[in-house]
């Protein structure tokens, strides 16, 4: 067994090799040296058989914080928080009011829940 020269930490355990490969590519493209451990390489380890499809993504300890941030951003993109921020129409004067206002800018009628 050869040890990696760099001290590394487990960043994320992916459920399948495809997700792991995508995340690894995303990290490497962003300048973080990342590599995967597990998946097909784990087959043949016997006791690890049940985990054979799980793939660990490891990064150098020095890059851990940066990698976590990239991971956060990566997953934030897939959830659409903008769905909640829609303009609304005032029930009193019919003006269209921006999502940042909780009451009508025109007549000060509060937004209906
Ligand atoms: Zn109004």
mmCIF file of C-alpha atoms and ligand atoms in Angstrom:
data_model
loop_
_atom_site.group_PDB
_atom_site.id
_atom_site.type_symbol
_atom_site.label_atom_id
_atom_site.label_comp_id
_atom_site.label_asym_id
_atom_site.label_seq_id
_atom_site.Cartn_x
_atom_site.Cartn_y
_atom_site.Cartn_z
ATOM 1 C CA UNK A 1 0.000 0.000 0.000
ATOM 2 C CA UNK A 2 1.393 3.353 -0.947
ATOM 3 C CA UNK A 3 0.412 6.373 1.055
ATOM 4 C CA UNK A 4 -0.454 9.646 -0.661
ATOM 5 C CA UNK A 5 2.303 12.174 -0.169
ATOM 6 C CA UNK A 6 -0.206 14.822 0.869
ATOM 7 C CA UNK A 7 -2.213 14.679 4.042
ATOM 8 C CA UNK A 8 -5.831 14.363 3.006
ATOM 9 C CA UNK A 9 -9.329 14.362 4.450
ATOM 10 C CA UNK A 10 -12.604 12.822 3.391
ATOM 11 C CA UNK A 11 -14.653 15.579 1.797
ATOM 12 C CA UNK A 12 -17.769 13.741 0.743
ATOM 13 C CA UNK A 13 -19.056 10.223 0.312
ATOM 14 C CA UNK A 14 -20.895 9.913 -2.969
ATOM 15 C CA UNK A 15 -23.640 7.342 -3.376
ATOM 16 C CA UNK A 16 -22.404 6.253 -6.776
ATOM 17 C CA UNK A 17 -19.306 6.501 -8.975
ATOM 18 C CA UNK A 18 -21.022 8.872 -11.425
ATOM 19 C CA UNK A 19 -21.784 11.503 -8.801
ATOM 20 C CA UNK A 20 -18.245 11.100 -7.488
ATOM 21 C CA UNK A 21 -16.746 11.613 -10.935
ATOM 22 C CA UNK A 22 -18.844 14.757 -11.500
ATOM 23 C CA UNK A 23 -17.820 16.257 -8.164
ATOM 24 C CA UNK A 24 -14.185 15.334 -8.674
ATOM 25 C CA UNK A 25 -14.210 17.041 -12.086
ATOM 26 C CA UNK A 26 -15.917 20.112 -10.632
ATOM 27 C CA UNK A 27 -13.300 20.411 -7.883
ATOM 28 C CA UNK A 28 -10.328 19.840 -10.155
ATOM 29 C CA UNK A 29 -11.673 22.407 -12.625
ATOM 30 C CA UNK A 30 -11.923 24.884 -9.754
ATOM 31 C CA UNK A 31 -8.298 24.297 -8.859
ATOM 32 C CA UNK A 32 -8.696 21.898 -5.931
ATOM 33 C CA UNK A 33 -6.752 18.659 -6.325
ATOM 34 C CA UNK A 34 -9.352 15.999 -5.561
ATOM 35 C CA UNK A 35 -9.399 12.266 -6.058
ATOM 36 C CA UNK A 36 -11.815 9.433 -5.491
ATOM 37 C CA UNK A 37 -11.372 6.360 -3.349
ATOM 38 C CA UNK A 38 -13.634 3.349 -3.553
ATOM 39 C CA UNK A 39 -16.163 2.327 -6.155
ATOM 40 C CA UNK A 40 -14.686 -0.246 -8.462
ATOM 41 C CA UNK A 41 -11.375 -0.161 -6.647
ATOM 42 C CA UNK A 42 -13.092 -1.407 -3.495
ATOM 43 C CA UNK A 43 -14.460 -4.510 -5.186
ATOM 44 C CA UNK A 44 -12.410 -7.429 -4.025
ATOM 45 C CA UNK A 45 -11.892 -6.064 -0.544
ATOM 46 C CA UNK A 46 -14.428 -8.598 0.671
ATOM 47 C CA UNK A 47 -15.779 -6.973 3.804
ATOM 48 C CA UNK A 48 -16.201 -3.683 1.997
ATOM 49 C CA UNK A 49 -18.449 -5.330 -0.588
ATOM 50 C CA UNK A 50 -21.616 -3.633 0.620
ATOM 51 C CA UNK A 51 -19.928 -0.257 0.237
ATOM 52 C CA UNK A 52 -18.507 -0.999 -3.172
ATOM 53 C CA UNK A 53 -20.757 1.563 -4.825
ATOM 54 C CA UNK A 54 -19.889 4.297 -2.347
ATOM 55 C CA UNK A 55 -17.073 6.491 -3.495
ATOM 56 C CA UNK A 56 -15.127 8.724 -1.165
ATOM 57 C CA UNK A 57 -13.898 12.022 -2.473
ATOM 58 C CA UNK A 58 -10.732 13.107 -0.748
ATOM 59 C CA UNK A 59 -8.943 16.426 -0.857
ATOM 60 C CA UNK A 60 -5.687 17.651 0.658
ATOM 61 C CA UNK A 61 -6.232 18.876 4.224
ATOM 62 C CA UNK A 62 -5.030 22.311 3.165
ATOM 63 C CA UNK A 63 -7.807 22.536 0.558
ATOM 64 C CA UNK A 64 -10.615 21.224 2.758
ATOM 65 C CA UNK A 65 -12.335 24.543 3.538
ATOM 66 C CA UNK A 66 -12.144 25.660 -0.083
ATOM 67 C CA UNK A 67 -13.495 22.331 -1.289
ATOM 68 C CA UNK A 68 -16.420 22.469 1.170
ATOM 69 C CA UNK A 69 -17.312 25.910 -0.145
ATOM 70 C CA UNK A 70 -17.247 24.667 -3.741
ATOM 71 C CA UNK A 71 -19.417 21.719 -2.757
ATOM 72 C CA UNK A 72 -21.910 24.077 -1.103
ATOM 73 C CA UNK A 73 -22.068 26.266 -4.194
ATOM 74 C CA UNK A 74 -22.409 23.231 -6.419
ATOM 75 C CA UNK A 75 -25.463 21.985 -4.529
ATOM 76 C CA UNK A 76 -26.926 25.463 -4.018
ATOM 77 C CA UNK A 77 -27.207 25.744 -7.808
ATOM 78 C CA UNK A 78 -29.487 22.738 -7.954
ATOM 79 C CA UNK A 79 -32.032 24.159 -5.482
ATOM 80 C CA UNK A 80 -34.057 27.046 -6.819
ATOM 81 C CA UNK A 81 -34.653 29.548 -4.028
ATOM 82 C CA UNK A 82 -35.842 32.160 -6.525
ATOM 83 C CA UNK A 83 -39.190 30.389 -6.767
ATOM 84 C CA UNK A 84 -40.180 32.046 -3.506
ATOM 85 C CA UNK A 85 -39.203 35.529 -4.660
ATOM 86 C CA UNK A 86 -41.938 36.523 -7.064
ATOM 87 C CA UNK A 87 -43.557 39.913 -7.555
ATOM 88 C CA UNK A 88 -47.057 40.092 -6.112
ATOM 89 C CA UNK A 89 -50.131 42.092 -7.021
ATOM 90 C CA UNK A 90 -51.667 44.504 -4.541
ATOM 91 C CA UNK A 91 -55.242 43.475 -3.669
ATOM 92 C CA UNK A 92 -56.327 47.069 -3.221
ATOM 93 C CA UNK A 93 -54.836 49.095 -6.066
ATOM 94 C CA UNK A 94 -53.669 46.328 -8.373
ATOM 95 C CA UNK A 95 -50.056 47.505 -8.543
ATOM 96 C CA UNK A 96 -47.321 44.917 -9.154
ATOM 97 C CA UNK A 97 -45.024 44.978 -6.120
ATOM 98 C CA UNK A 98 -41.488 43.627 -6.024
ATOM 99 C CA UNK A 99 -40.671 40.570 -3.886
ATOM 100 C CA UNK A 100 -38.566 42.612 -1.464
ATOM 101 C CA UNK A 101 -41.607 44.656 -0.343
ATOM 102 C CA UNK A 102 -43.953 43.277 2.313
ATOM 103 C CA UNK A 103 -46.521 46.020 1.705
ATOM 104 C CA UNK A 104 -47.622 47.892 -1.418
ATOM 105 C CA UNK A 105 -45.275 50.725 -2.331
ATOM 106 C CA UNK A 106 -48.246 52.608 -3.803
ATOM 107 C CA UNK A 107 -50.971 52.430 -1.158
ATOM 108 C CA UNK A 108 -49.167 50.696 1.758
ATOM 109 C CA UNK A 109 -51.593 47.758 1.853
ATOM 110 C CA UNK A 110 -49.810 44.747 3.410
ATOM 111 C CA UNK A 111 -49.244 41.707 1.219
ATOM 112 C CA UNK A 112 -51.908 39.034 1.640
ATOM 113 C CA UNK A 113 -50.524 35.741 2.936
HETATM 114 ZN ZN1 LIG B 1 -51.574 49.041 -3.478
#
